[in-house]
mmCIF file of C-alpha atoms and ligand atoms in Angstrom:
data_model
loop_
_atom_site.group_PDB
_atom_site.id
_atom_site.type_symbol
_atom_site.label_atom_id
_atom_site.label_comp_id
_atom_site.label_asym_id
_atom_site.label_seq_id
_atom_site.Cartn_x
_atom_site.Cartn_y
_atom_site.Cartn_z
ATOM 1 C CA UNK A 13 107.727 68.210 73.394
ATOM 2 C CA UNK A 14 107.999 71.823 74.356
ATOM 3 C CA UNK A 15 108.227 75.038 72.675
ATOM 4 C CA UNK A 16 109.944 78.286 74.094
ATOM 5 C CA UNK A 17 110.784 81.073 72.926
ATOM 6 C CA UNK A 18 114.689 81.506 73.908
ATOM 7 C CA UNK A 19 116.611 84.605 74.469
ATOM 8 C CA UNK A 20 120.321 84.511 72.858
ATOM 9 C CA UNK A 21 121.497 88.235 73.716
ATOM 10 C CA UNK A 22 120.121 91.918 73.102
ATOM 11 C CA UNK A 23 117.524 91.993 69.804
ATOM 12 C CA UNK A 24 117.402 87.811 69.724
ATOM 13 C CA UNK A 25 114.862 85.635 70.545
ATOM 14 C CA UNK A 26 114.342 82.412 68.644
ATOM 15 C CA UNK A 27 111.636 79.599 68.829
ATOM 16 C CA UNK A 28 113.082 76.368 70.254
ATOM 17 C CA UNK A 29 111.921 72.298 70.796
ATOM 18 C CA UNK A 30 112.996 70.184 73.355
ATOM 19 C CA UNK A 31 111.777 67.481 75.532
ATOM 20 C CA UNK A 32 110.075 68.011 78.317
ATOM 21 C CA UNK A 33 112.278 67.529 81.270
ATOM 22 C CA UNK A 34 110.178 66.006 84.752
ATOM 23 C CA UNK A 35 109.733 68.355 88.040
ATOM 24 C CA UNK A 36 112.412 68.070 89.958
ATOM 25 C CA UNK A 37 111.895 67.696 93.916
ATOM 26 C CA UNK A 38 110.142 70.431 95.325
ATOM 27 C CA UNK A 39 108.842 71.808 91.751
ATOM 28 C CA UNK A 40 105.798 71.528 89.613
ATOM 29 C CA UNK A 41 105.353 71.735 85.824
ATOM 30 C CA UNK A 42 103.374 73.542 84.622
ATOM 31 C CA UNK A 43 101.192 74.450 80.946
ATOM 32 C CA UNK A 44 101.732 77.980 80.671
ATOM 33 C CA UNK A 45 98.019 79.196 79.936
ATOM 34 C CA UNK A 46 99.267 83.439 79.960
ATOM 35 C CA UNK A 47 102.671 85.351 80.128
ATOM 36 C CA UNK A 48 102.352 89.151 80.913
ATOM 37 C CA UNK A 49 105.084 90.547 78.798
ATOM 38 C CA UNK A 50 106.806 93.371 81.210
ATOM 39 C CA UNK A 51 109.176 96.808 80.865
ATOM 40 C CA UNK A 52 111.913 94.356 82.660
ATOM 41 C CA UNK A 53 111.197 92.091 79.548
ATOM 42 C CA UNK A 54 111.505 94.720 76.809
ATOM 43 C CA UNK A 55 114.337 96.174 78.575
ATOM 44 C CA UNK A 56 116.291 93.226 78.876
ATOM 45 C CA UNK A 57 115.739 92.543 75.202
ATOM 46 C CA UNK A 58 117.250 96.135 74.010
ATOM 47 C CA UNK A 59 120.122 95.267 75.890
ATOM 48 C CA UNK A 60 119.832 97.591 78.814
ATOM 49 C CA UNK A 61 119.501 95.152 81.418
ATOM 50 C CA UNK A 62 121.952 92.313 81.540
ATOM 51 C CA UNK A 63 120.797 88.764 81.783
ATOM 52 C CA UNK A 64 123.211 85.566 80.991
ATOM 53 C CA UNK A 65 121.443 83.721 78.239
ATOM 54 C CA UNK A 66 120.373 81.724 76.198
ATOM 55 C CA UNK A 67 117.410 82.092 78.781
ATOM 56 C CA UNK A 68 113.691 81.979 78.628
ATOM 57 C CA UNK A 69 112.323 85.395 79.590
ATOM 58 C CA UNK A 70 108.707 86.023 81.119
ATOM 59 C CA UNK A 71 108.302 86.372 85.172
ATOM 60 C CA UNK A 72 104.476 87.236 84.806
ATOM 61 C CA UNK A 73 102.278 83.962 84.116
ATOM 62 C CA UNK A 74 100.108 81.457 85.338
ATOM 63 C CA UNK A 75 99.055 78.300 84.026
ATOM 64 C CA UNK A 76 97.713 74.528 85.023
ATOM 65 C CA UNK A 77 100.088 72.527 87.205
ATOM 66 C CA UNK A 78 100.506 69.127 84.996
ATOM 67 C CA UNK A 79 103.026 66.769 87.301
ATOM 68 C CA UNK A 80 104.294 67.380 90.803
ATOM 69 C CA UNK A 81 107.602 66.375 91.865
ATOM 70 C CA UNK A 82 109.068 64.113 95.180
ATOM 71 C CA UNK A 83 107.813 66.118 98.132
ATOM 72 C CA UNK A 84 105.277 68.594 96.734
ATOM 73 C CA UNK A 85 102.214 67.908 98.610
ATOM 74 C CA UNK A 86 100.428 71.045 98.270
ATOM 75 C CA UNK A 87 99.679 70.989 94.468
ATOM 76 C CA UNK A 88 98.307 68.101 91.900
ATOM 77 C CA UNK A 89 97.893 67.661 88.270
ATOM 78 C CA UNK A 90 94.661 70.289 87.431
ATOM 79 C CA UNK A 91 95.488 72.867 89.704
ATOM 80 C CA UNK A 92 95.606 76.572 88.744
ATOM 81 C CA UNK A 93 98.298 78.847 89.658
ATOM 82 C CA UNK A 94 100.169 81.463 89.461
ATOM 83 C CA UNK A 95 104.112 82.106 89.787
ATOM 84 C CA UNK A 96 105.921 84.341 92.286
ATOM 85 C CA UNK A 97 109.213 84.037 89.863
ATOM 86 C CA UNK A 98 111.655 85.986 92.861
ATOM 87 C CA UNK A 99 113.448 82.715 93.931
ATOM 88 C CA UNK A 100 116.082 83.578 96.764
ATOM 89 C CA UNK A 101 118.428 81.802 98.396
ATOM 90 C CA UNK A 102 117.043 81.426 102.369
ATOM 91 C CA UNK A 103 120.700 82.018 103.294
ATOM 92 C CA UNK A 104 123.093 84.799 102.666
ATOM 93 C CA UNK A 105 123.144 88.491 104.710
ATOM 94 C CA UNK A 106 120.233 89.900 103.288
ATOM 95 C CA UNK A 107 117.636 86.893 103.186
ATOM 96 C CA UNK A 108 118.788 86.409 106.540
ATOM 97 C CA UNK A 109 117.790 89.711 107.833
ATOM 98 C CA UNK A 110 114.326 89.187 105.901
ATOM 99 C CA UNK A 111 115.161 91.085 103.022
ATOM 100 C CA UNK A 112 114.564 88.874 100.816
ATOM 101 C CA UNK A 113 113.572 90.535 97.885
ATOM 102 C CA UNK A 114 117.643 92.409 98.275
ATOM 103 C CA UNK A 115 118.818 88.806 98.348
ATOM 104 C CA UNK A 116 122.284 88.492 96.717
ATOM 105 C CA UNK A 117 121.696 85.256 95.040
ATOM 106 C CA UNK A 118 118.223 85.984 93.484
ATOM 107 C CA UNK A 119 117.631 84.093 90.677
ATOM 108 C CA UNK A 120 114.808 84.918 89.307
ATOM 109 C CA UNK A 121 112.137 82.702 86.834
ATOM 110 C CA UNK A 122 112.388 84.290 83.464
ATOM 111 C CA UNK A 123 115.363 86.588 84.381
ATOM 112 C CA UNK A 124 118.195 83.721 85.904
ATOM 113 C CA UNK A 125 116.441 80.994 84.659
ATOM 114 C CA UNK A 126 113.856 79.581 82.066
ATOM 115 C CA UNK A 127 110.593 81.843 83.096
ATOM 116 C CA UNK A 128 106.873 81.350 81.122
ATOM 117 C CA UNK A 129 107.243 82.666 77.217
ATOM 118 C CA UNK A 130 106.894 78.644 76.560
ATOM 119 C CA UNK A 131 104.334 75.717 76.472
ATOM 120 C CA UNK A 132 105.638 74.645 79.690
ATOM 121 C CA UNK A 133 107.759 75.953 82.990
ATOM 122 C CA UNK A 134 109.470 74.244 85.938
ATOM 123 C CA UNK A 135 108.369 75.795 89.139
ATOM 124 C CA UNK A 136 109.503 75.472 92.761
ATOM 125 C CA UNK A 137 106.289 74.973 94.477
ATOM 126 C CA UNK A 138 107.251 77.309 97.415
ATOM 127 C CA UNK A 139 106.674 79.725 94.493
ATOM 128 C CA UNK A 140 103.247 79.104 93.252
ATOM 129 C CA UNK A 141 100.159 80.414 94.552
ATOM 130 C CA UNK A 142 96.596 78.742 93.538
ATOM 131 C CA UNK A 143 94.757 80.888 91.620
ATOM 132 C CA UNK A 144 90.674 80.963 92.369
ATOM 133 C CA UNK A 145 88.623 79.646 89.695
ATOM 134 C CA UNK A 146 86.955 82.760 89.317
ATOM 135 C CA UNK A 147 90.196 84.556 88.201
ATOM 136 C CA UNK A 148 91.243 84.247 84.351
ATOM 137 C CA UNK A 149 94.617 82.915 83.560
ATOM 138 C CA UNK A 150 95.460 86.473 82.352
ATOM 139 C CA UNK A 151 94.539 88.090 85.033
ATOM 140 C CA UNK A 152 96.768 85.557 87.233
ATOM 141 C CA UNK A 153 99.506 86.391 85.448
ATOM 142 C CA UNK A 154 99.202 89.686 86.618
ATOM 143 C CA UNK A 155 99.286 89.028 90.224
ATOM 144 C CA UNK A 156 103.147 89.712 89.909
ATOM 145 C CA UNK A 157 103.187 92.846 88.956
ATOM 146 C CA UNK A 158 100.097 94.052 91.044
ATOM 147 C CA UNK A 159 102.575 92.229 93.936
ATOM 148 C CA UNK A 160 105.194 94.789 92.516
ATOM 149 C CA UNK A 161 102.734 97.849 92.744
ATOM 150 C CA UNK A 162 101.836 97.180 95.767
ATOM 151 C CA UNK A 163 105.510 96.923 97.564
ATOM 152 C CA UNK A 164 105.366 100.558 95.293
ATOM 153 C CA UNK A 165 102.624 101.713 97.322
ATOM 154 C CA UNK A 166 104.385 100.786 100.633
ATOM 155 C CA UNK A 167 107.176 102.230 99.520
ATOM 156 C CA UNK A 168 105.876 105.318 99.362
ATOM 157 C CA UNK A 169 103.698 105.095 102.684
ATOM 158 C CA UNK A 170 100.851 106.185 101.377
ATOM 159 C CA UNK A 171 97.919 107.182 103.612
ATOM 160 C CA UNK A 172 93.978 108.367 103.090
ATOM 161 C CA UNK A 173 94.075 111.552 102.796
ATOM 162 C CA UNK A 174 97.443 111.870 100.993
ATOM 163 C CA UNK A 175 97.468 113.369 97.214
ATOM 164 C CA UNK A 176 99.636 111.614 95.058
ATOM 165 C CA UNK A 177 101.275 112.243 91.374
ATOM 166 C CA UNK A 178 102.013 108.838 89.130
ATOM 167 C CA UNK A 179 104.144 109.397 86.538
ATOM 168 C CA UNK A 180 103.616 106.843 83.795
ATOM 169 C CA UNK A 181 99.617 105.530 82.413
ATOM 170 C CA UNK A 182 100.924 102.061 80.938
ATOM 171 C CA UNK A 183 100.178 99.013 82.633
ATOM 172 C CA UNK A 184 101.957 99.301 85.947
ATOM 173 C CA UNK A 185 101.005 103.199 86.591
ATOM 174 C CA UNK A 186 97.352 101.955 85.721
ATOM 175 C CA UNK A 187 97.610 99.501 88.561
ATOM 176 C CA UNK A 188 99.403 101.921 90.339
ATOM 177 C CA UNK A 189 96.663 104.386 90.624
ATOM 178 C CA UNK A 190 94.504 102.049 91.364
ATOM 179 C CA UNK A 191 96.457 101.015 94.669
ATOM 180 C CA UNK A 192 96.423 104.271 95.332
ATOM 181 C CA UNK A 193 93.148 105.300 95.464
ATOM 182 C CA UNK A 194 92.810 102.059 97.084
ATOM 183 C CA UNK A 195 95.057 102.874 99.918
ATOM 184 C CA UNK A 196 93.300 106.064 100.591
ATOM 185 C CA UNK A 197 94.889 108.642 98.452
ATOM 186 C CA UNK A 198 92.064 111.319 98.153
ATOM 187 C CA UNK A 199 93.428 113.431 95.119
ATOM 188 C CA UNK A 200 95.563 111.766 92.215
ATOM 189 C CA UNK A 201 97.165 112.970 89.097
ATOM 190 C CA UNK A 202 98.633 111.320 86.335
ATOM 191 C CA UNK A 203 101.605 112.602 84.205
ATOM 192 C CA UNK A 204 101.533 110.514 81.109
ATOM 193 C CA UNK A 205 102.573 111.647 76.984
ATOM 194 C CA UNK A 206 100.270 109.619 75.405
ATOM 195 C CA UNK A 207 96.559 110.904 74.787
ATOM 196 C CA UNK A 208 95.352 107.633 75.225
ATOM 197 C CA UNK A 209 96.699 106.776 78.368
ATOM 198 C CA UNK A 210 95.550 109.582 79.808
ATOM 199 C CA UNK A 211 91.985 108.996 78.548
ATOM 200 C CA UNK A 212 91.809 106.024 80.459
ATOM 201 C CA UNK A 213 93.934 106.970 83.606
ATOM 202 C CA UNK A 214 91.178 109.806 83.635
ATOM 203 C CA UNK A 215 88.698 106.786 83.245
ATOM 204 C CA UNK A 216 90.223 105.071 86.056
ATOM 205 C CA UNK A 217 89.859 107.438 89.060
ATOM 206 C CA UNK A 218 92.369 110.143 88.185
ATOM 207 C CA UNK A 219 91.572 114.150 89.276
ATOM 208 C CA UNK A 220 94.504 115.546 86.545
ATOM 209 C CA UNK A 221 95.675 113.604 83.620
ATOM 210 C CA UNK A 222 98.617 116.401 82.015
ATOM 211 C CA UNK A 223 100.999 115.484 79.535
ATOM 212 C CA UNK A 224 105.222 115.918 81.308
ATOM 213 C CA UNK A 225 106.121 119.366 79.328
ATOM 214 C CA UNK A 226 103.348 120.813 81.480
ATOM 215 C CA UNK A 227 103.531 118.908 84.619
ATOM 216 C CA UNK A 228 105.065 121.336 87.375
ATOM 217 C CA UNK A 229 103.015 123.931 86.600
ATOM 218 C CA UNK A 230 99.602 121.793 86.510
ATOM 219 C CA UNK A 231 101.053 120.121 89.930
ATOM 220 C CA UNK A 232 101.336 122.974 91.483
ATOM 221 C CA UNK A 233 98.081 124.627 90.483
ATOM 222 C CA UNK A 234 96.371 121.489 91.224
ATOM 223 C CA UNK A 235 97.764 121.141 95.044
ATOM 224 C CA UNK A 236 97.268 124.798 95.489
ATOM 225 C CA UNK A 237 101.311 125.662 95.091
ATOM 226 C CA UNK A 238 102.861 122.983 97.421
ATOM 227 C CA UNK A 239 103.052 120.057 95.549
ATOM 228 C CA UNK A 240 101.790 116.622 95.972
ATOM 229 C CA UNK A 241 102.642 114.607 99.528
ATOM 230 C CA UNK A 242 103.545 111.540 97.072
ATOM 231 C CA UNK A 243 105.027 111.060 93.703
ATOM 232 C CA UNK A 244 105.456 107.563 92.283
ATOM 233 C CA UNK A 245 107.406 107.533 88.949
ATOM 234 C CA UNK A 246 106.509 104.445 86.867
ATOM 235 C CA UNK A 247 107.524 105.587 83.459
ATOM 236 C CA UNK A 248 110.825 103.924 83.594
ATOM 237 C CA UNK A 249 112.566 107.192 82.114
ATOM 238 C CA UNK A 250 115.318 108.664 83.726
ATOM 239 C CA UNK A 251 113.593 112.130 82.759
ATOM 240 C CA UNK A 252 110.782 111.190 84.667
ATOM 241 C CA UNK A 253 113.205 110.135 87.633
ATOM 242 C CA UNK A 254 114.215 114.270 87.979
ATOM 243 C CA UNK A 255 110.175 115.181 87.217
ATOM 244 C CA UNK A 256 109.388 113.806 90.060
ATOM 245 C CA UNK A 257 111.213 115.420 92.459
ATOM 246 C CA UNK A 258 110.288 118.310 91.297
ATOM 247 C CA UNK A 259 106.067 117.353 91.682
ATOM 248 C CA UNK A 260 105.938 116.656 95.364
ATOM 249 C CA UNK A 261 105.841 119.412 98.262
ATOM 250 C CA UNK A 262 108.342 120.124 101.090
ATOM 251 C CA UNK A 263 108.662 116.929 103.189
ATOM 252 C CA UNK A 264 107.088 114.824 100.403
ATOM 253 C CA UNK A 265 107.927 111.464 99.151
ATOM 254 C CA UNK A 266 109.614 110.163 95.770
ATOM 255 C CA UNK A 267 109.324 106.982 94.904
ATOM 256 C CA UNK A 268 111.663 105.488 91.639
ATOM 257 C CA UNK A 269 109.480 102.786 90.706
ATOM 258 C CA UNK A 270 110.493 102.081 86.946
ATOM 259 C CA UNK A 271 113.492 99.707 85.741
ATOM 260 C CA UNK A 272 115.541 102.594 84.281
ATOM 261 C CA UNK A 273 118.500 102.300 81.996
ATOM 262 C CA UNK A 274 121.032 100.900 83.887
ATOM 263 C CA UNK A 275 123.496 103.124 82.330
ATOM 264 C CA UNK A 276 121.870 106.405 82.276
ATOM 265 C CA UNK A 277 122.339 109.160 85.073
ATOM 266 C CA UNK A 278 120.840 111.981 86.370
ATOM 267 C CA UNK A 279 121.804 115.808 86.967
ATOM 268 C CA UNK A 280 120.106 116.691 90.095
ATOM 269 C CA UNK A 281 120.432 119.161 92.797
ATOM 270 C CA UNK A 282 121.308 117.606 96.286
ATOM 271 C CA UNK A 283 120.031 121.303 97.851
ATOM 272 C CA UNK A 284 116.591 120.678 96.078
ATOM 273 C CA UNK A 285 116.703 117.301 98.609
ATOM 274 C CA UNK A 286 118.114 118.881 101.178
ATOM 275 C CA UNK A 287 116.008 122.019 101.883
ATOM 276 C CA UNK A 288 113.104 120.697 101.177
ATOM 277 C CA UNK A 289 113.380 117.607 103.266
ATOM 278 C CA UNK A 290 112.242 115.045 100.732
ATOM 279 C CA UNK A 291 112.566 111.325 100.938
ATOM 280 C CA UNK A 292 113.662 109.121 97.587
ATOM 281 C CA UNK A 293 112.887 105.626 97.415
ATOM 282 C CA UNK A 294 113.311 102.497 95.316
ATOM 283 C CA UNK A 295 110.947 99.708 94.801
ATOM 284 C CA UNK A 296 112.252 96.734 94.056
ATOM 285 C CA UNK A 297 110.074 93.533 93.284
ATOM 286 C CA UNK A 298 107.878 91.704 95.637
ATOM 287 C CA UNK A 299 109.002 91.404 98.857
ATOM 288 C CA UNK A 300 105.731 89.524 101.099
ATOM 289 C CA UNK A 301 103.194 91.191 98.324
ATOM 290 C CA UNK A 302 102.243 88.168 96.391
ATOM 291 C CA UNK A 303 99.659 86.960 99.089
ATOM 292 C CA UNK A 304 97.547 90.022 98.883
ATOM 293 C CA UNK A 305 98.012 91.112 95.667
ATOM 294 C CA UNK A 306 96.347 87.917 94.669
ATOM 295 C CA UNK A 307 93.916 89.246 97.412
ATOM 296 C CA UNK A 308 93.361 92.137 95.425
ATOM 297 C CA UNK A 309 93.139 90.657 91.736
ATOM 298 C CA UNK A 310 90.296 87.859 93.335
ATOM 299 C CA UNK A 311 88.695 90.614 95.009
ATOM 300 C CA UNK A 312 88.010 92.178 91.224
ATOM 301 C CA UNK A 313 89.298 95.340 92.331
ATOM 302 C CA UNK A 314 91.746 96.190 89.792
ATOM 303 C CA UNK A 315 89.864 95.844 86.311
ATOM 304 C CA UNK A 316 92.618 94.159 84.949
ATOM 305 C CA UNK A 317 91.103 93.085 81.957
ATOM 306 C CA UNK A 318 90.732 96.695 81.107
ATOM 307 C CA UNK A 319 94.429 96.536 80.830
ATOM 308 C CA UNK A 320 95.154 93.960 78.800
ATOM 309 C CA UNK A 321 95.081 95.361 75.188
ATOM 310 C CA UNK A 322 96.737 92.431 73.312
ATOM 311 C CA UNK A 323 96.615 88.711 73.126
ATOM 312 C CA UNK A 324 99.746 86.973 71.245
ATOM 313 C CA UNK A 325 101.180 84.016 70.253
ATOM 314 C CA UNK A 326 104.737 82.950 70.948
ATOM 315 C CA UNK A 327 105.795 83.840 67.545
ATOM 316 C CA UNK A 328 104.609 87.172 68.058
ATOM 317 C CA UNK A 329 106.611 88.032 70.839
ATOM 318 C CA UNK A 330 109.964 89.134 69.471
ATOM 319 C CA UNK A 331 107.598 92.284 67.841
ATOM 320 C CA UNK A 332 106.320 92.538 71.154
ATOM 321 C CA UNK A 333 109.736 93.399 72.922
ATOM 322 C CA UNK A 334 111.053 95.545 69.951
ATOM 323 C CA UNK A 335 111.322 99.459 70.364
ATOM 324 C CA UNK A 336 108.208 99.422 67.551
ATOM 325 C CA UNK A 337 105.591 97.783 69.026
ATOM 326 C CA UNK A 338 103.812 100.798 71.235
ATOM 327 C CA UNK A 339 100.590 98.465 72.437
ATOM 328 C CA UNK A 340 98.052 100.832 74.140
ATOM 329 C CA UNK A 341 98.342 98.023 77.064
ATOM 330 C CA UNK A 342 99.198 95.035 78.933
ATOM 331 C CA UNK A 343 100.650 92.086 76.284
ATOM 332 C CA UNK A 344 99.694 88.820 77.350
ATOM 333 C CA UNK A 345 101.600 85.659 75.168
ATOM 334 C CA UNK A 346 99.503 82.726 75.136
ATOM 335 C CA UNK A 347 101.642 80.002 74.041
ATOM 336 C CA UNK A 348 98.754 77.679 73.112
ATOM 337 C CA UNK A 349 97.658 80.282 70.538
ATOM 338 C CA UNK A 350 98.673 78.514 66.623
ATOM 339 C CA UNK A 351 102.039 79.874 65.869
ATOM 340 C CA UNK A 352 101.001 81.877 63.029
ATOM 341 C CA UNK A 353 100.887 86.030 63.516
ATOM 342 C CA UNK A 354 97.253 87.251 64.126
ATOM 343 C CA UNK A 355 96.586 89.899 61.883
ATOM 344 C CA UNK A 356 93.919 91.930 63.388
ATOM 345 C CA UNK A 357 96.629 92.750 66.524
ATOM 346 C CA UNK A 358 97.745 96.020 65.452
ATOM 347 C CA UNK A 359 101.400 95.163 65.990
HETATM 348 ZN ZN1 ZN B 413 107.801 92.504 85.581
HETATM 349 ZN ZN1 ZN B 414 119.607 85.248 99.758
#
């Protein structure tokens, strides 16, 4: 038997049982050991990003492969792994051009189709990656969006010697800064609300931590009136969208990093692009990251665990999603925990 936790449409999420199905060719099943729970996730579940359902949601997890299907060669029962969820389809105009990640027909685990908020997940196996022994299930779940991050960081060609600006201290513009100071950026600021968040993001490497209603004027005082070369906005807020233009110097980069509402827009001034010769840029998934972020998590170079501020149980999780639950970090469900809330979670 298997338990998931099914999505049914904006604000419902229900616990289900059903028999567990056998791999298909090609896939693996896996036990689900932890399931990052992600903005995409949250956002999805307030109904601002549209996903057919019923569905299982979760793209972030890793778990023990328990039965390999006809053809899969590369995996056996008692393996670790983790799950690139991104499936495309090898075929139509984009994938073709190897642009995969833009791929028309992505249908992606725990987005297009049952993902890891359950005791179990089908997996192709050209998706999973074995995860070292030395890495903790959590943190192997987090390989995805460190994989994310660091198509982020290429996105905004970041170089050593560059200052950068992340808007955003949650999870992802934690392991944003990170890549950045790992990719050479010499000076780094963090724009961030939350006292809290900026403790840590201080903790973490950053020069500046300043809250957004003072953020142009610390910027500019901080890169001595220009501006930073780089600004990567990970808040997901279309606020912080327009902030960031207005952080980097003449000729600097913008990267839009965050899943914003698909529905809101933005007043902004095409001169303020034009005369000042700046570059905007999306960042979307994974695209040939997964490999080395996994390099990067086994390496110990992103203190994940740092990150991770709560540990739930399936039952938990429709909290976890709602517009009230404000955890300080990274949510990981672990579906083997007993199905009974954990009181000492602050949730
Ligand atoms: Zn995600
Ligand atoms: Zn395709």
């Amino acid at each position: 038997m298997s338990v998931s936790a099914v999505f049914d449409g904006p604000g419902a999420i229900r616990l289900a049982e059903s028999d567990l199905a056998g791999p298909a060719a090609g896939e693996v099943v896996i036990e689900v050991a932890a399931c990052g729970v992600c903005g995409t996730d949250r956002s999805i579940f307030r109904g601002e990003y549209a996903v057919d359902s019923p569905v299982v949601l979760g793209h972030e997890y890793a778990g023990t492969v328990i039965e390999v299907g006809e053809g899969v060669d590369t995996f056996a029962a008692g393996d670790r792994i983790c799950v690139d969820p991104n499936i495309t389809c090898g075929s139509c105009a984009y994938c073709r051009r190897g642009i995969t990640h833009l791929c028309s027909a992505l249908r992606p685990l725990g987005i297009s189709r049952d993902g890891g908020f359950g005791r179990f997940s089908h997996v192709p196996a050209r998706y999973a990656y074995r995860l070292p022994d030395h890495v903790p299930f959590e943190e192997g779940a987090l390989v995805e969006p460190v994989a994310c991050c660091l198509r982020g960081i290429q996105q905004a060609e970041l170089s050593v010697g560059d200052s950068a600006v992340i808007l955003g201290a949650g999870p992802i513009g934690s392991i944003l800064l990170l890549l950045a100071l790992g990719a050479g950026a010499t000076r780094l600021a963090v724009i961030e609300p939350d006292p809290g968040r900026r403790a840590r993001a201080a903790d973490l490497g950053a020069d500046v931590v300043c809250d957004p209603v003072d953020a142009v004027e610390a910027i500019l005082d901080w890169s001595g009136g220009l501006g930073a070369d780089v600004a990567i906005e990970a808040s997901g807020r279309t606020v912080g969208a327009e902030l960031a233009l207005r952080l980097v110097r003449r000729g600097g980069r913008v990267v839009w990093f965050g899943v914003y509402p698909e529905r809101e827009v933005l007043e902004i001034s095409p001169y303020l692009v034009n005369e000042n010769e700046l570059t905007v840029r999306g960042s979307f998934n994974n695209p040939f990251t997964h490999q080395a972020a996994l390099a990067v998590v086994g390496a110990g170079r992103l203190k994940l665990h740092e990150l991770i501020s709560d540990r739930i149980p399936l039952t938990d999780l429709a909290h976890a999603l709602s517009p009230e639950s404000r955890p300080s970090g990274k949510v990981i469900v672990d579906p083997s925990l007993p199905g009974t809330p954990v009181p000492n979670l602050g949730l």
